[in-house]
Amino acid sequence: MADTELLDATFAALAHPTRRAILARLALSEATVTELAEPFEMSQPAISKHLRVLERAGLVSRGRDAQRRPCRLEARPLREATAWLANYRDYWAESYQRLDVLLDELQSVDRTDAERRPARPDGTGG
């Protein structure tokens, strides 16, 4: 799968709250489909469909442990999505820094204007 396809599949998989909850559970430890289905009000086949989406995105893999087929979290696609998002985090950080500079300049102009205003007859400023 190409990098852009993997990124698309990762974000598509993360778009559903059940799949995000499954990943959160697998971040704690590996689990079987039965164990993953327990907290949800849905059937094992429905959970299996969500797991297939997560597997296609490379976020989950299944192993074999005797009779069990535990699912485990695969972090690489999440790292790549985080790296992609980091570019935008940097963009927003720079935008906020520019906004802070502008705000400081405007506040400085306001303070200067206030200092230049003549006092009122009652002794208060401008």
PDB file of C-alpha atoms in Angstrom:
ATOM      1  CA  MET A   1       0.000   0.000   0.000  1.00  0.00           C
ATOM      2  CA  ALA A   2       1.424   3.405  -0.966  1.00  0.00           C
ATOM      3  CA  ASP A   3       2.060   5.962   1.784  1.00  0.00           C
ATOM      4  CA  THR A   4      -0.887   8.152   0.764  1.00  0.00           C
ATOM      5  CA  GLU A   5      -3.195   5.122   0.581  1.00  0.00           C
ATOM      6  CA  LEU A   6      -2.036   4.010   4.026  1.00  0.00           C
ATOM      7  CA  LEU A   7      -2.640   7.499   5.397  1.00  0.00           C
ATOM      8  CA  ASP A   8      -6.122   7.557   3.825  1.00  0.00           C
ATOM      9  CA  ALA A   9      -6.902   4.118   5.273  1.00  0.00           C
ATOM     10  CA  THR A  10      -5.609   5.183   8.700  1.00  0.00           C
ATOM     11  CA  PHE A  11      -7.796   8.281   8.869  1.00  0.00           C
ATOM     12  CA  ALA A  12     -10.805   6.350   7.527  1.00  0.00           C
ATOM     13  CA  ALA A  13     -10.298   3.709  10.214  1.00  0.00           C
ATOM     14  CA  LEU A  14      -9.956   6.359  12.933  1.00  0.00           C
ATOM     15  CA  ALA A  15     -13.167   8.074  11.788  1.00  0.00           C
ATOM     16  CA  HIS A  16     -15.388   5.644  13.694  1.00  0.00           C
ATOM     17  CA  PRO A  17     -15.641   5.830  17.512  1.00  0.00           C
ATOM     18  CA  THR A  18     -15.905   2.042  17.911  1.00  0.00           C
ATOM     19  CA  ARG A  19     -12.637   1.543  16.034  1.00  0.00           C
ATOM     20  CA  ARG A  20     -10.940   4.221  18.137  1.00  0.00           C
ATOM     21  CA  ALA A  21     -12.208   2.460  21.272  1.00  0.00           C
ATOM     22  CA  ILE A  22     -10.863  -0.865  19.974  1.00  0.00           C
ATOM     23  CA  LEU A  23      -7.449   0.727  19.411  1.00  0.00           C
ATOM     24  CA  ALA A  24      -7.518   2.240  22.905  1.00  0.00           C
ATOM     25  CA  ARG A  25      -8.257  -1.205  24.341  1.00  0.00           C
ATOM     26  CA  LEU A  26      -5.478  -2.817  22.290  1.00  0.00           C
ATOM     27  CA  ALA A  27      -3.037  -0.141  23.480  1.00  0.00           C
ATOM     28  CA  LEU A  28      -3.387  -1.745  26.929  1.00  0.00           C
ATOM     29  CA  SER A  29      -2.770  -5.325  25.769  1.00  0.00           C
ATOM     30  CA  GLU A  30      -3.660  -7.734  23.012  1.00  0.00           C
ATOM     31  CA  ALA A  31      -7.176  -9.192  23.062  1.00  0.00           C
ATOM     32  CA  THR A  32      -9.389 -11.655  21.240  1.00  0.00           C
ATOM     33  CA  VAL A  33     -12.468 -10.676  19.249  1.00  0.00           C
ATOM     34  CA  THR A  34     -14.624 -11.936  22.132  1.00  0.00           C
ATOM     35  CA  GLU A  35     -12.747  -9.768  24.620  1.00  0.00           C
ATOM     36  CA  LEU A  36     -12.976  -6.762  22.314  1.00  0.00           C
ATOM     37  CA  ALA A  37     -16.728  -7.239  21.824  1.00  0.00           C
ATOM     38  CA  GLU A  38     -17.533  -7.334  25.573  1.00  0.00           C
ATOM     39  CA  PRO A  39     -17.892  -3.573  26.252  1.00  0.00           C
ATOM     40  CA  PHE A  40     -19.938  -2.928  23.112  1.00  0.00           C
ATOM     41  CA  GLU A  41     -23.587  -3.544  22.422  1.00  0.00           C
ATOM     42  CA  MET A  42     -22.855  -5.262  19.131  1.00  0.00           C
ATOM     43  CA  SER A  43     -22.245  -8.747  17.876  1.00  0.00           C
ATOM     44  CA  GLN A  44     -18.878 -10.384  17.367  1.00  0.00           C
ATOM     45  CA  PRO A  45     -19.398 -10.294  13.569  1.00  0.00           C
ATOM     46  CA  ALA A  46     -19.887  -6.512  13.792  1.00  0.00           C
ATOM     47  CA  ILE A  47     -16.682  -6.181  15.819  1.00  0.00           C
ATOM     48  CA  SER A  48     -14.949  -8.402  13.258  1.00  0.00           C
ATOM     49  CA  LYS A  49     -15.975  -5.984  10.497  1.00  0.00           C
ATOM     50  CA  HIS A  50     -14.418  -3.110  12.432  1.00  0.00           C
ATOM     51  CA  LEU A  51     -11.288  -5.201  12.962  1.00  0.00           C
ATOM     52  CA  ARG A  52     -11.029  -5.869   9.206  1.00  0.00           C
ATOM     53  CA  VAL A  53     -11.064  -2.104   8.569  1.00  0.00           C
ATOM     54  CA  LEU A  54      -8.342  -1.662  11.198  1.00  0.00           C
ATOM     55  CA  GLU A  55      -6.329  -4.534   9.688  1.00  0.00           C
ATOM     56  CA  ARG A  56      -6.556  -3.076   6.162  1.00  0.00           C
ATOM     57  CA  ALA A  57      -5.193   0.187   7.575  1.00  0.00           C
ATOM     58  CA  GLY A  58      -2.346  -1.743   9.192  1.00  0.00           C
ATOM     59  CA  LEU A  59      -3.441  -0.636  12.666  1.00  0.00           C
ATOM     60  CA  VAL A  60      -4.193  -4.138  13.947  1.00  0.00           C
ATOM     61  CA  SER A  61      -2.635  -7.526  13.367  1.00  0.00           C
ATOM     62  CA  ARG A  62      -3.789 -10.965  14.463  1.00  0.00           C
ATOM     63  CA  GLY A  63      -1.505 -13.591  15.881  1.00  0.00           C
ATOM     64  CA  ARG A  64      -1.918 -17.217  16.797  1.00  0.00           C
ATOM     65  CA  ASP A  65      -1.548 -18.443  20.345  1.00  0.00           C
ATOM     66  CA  ALA A  66      -2.699 -22.090  20.519  1.00  0.00           C
ATOM     67  CA  GLN A  67      -6.481 -21.834  20.005  1.00  0.00           C
ATOM     68  CA  ARG A  68      -6.566 -18.062  20.479  1.00  0.00           C
ATOM     69  CA  ARG A  69      -6.114 -15.480  17.728  1.00  0.00           C
ATOM     70  CA  PRO A  70      -5.240 -12.365  19.696  1.00  0.00           C
ATOM     71  CA  CYS A  71      -5.371  -8.958  18.042  1.00  0.00           C
ATOM     72  CA  ARG A  72      -2.623  -6.471  18.704  1.00  0.00           C
ATOM     73  CA  LEU A  73      -2.083  -2.809  18.001  1.00  0.00           C
ATOM     74  CA  GLU A  74       0.368  -1.860  15.248  1.00  0.00           C
ATOM     75  CA  ALA A  75       1.670   1.648  15.866  1.00  0.00           C
ATOM     76  CA  ARG A  76       3.430   2.466  12.569  1.00  0.00           C
ATOM     77  CA  PRO A  77       0.365   3.918  10.780  1.00  0.00           C
ATOM     78  CA  LEU A  78      -0.400   6.064  13.839  1.00  0.00           C
ATOM     79  CA  ARG A  79       3.171   7.391  13.816  1.00  0.00           C
ATOM     80  CA  GLU A  80       2.822   8.324  10.144  1.00  0.00           C
ATOM     81  CA  ALA A  81      -0.540  10.035  10.756  1.00  0.00           C
ATOM     82  CA  THR A  82       0.963  11.930  13.692  1.00  0.00           C
ATOM     83  CA  ALA A  83       3.903  13.049  11.539  1.00  0.00           C
ATOM     84  CA  TRP A  84       1.496  14.267   8.852  1.00  0.00           C
ATOM     85  CA  LEU A  85      -0.551  16.170  11.444  1.00  0.00           C
ATOM     86  CA  ALA A  86       2.618  17.682  12.935  1.00  0.00           C
ATOM     87  CA  ASN A  87       3.028  19.796   9.800  1.00  0.00           C
ATOM     88  CA  TYR A  88      -0.294  21.442  10.531  1.00  0.00           C
ATOM     89  CA  ARG A  89       0.459  21.809  14.215  1.00  0.00           C
ATOM     90  CA  ASP A  90       3.596  23.753  13.222  1.00  0.00           C
ATOM     91  CA  TYR A  91       1.533  25.901  10.835  1.00  0.00           C
ATOM     92  CA  TRP A  92      -0.955  26.792  13.575  1.00  0.00           C
ATOM     93  CA  ALA A  93       1.805  27.448  16.101  1.00  0.00           C
ATOM     94  CA  GLU A  94       3.412  29.929  13.700  1.00  0.00           C
ATOM     95  CA  SER A  95       0.020  31.540  13.045  1.00  0.00           C
ATOM     96  CA  TYR A  96      -0.594  31.967  16.778  1.00  0.00           C
ATOM     97  CA  GLN A  97       2.879  33.453  17.238  1.00  0.00           C
ATOM     98  CA  ARG A  98       2.176  36.025  14.514  1.00  0.00           C
ATOM     99  CA  LEU A  99      -1.172  36.792  16.145  1.00  0.00           C
ATOM    100  CA  ASP A 100       0.552  37.275  19.530  1.00  0.00           C
ATOM    101  CA  VAL A 101       3.018  39.739  17.953  1.00  0.00           C
ATOM    102  CA  LEU A 102       0.167  41.691  16.353  1.00  0.00           C
ATOM    103  CA  LEU A 103      -1.781  41.753  19.624  1.00  0.00           C
ATOM    104  CA  ASP A 104       1.295  43.034  21.493  1.00  0.00           C
ATOM    105  CA  GLU A 105       1.718  45.790  18.874  1.00  0.00           C
ATOM    106  CA  LEU A 106      -1.939  46.818  19.142  1.00  0.00           C
ATOM    107  CA  GLN A 107      -1.793  46.892  22.949  1.00  0.00           C
ATOM    108  CA  SER A 108       1.364  48.991  22.778  1.00  0.00           C
ATOM    109  CA  VAL A 109      -0.368  51.507  20.469  1.00  0.00           C
ATOM    110  CA  ASP A 110      -3.381  51.637  22.837  1.00  0.00           C
ATOM    111  CA  ARG A 111      -1.102  52.323  25.843  1.00  0.00           C
ATOM    112  CA  THR A 112       0.753  55.045  23.944  1.00  0.00           C
ATOM    113  CA  ASP A 113      -2.516  56.681  22.855  1.00  0.00           C
ATOM    114  CA  ALA A 114      -3.821  56.605  26.419  1.00  0.00           C
ATOM    115  CA  GLU A 115      -0.640  58.245  27.725  1.00  0.00           C
ATOM    116  CA  ARG A 116      -0.936  61.052  25.134  1.00  0.00           C
ATOM    117  CA  ARG A 117      -4.555  61.929  25.944  1.00  0.00           C
ATOM    118  CA  PRO A 118      -4.917  65.042  28.081  1.00  0.00           C
ATOM    119  CA  ALA A 119      -6.321  64.640  31.557  1.00  0.00           C
ATOM    120  CA  ARG A 120      -9.970  65.519  32.092  1.00  0.00           C
ATOM    121  CA  PRO A 121     -10.983  68.326  34.403  1.00  0.00           C
ATOM    122  CA  ASP A 122     -12.070  65.728  36.951  1.00  0.00           C
ATOM    123  CA  GLY A 123      -8.475  64.381  37.002  1.00  0.00           C
ATOM    124  CA  THR A 124      -9.134  61.167  35.064  1.00  0.00           C
ATOM    125  CA  GLY A 125      -7.347  60.320  31.828  1.00  0.00           C
ATOM    126  CA  GLY A 126      -8.643  60.566  28.231  1.00  0.00           C
TER     127      GLY A 126
END
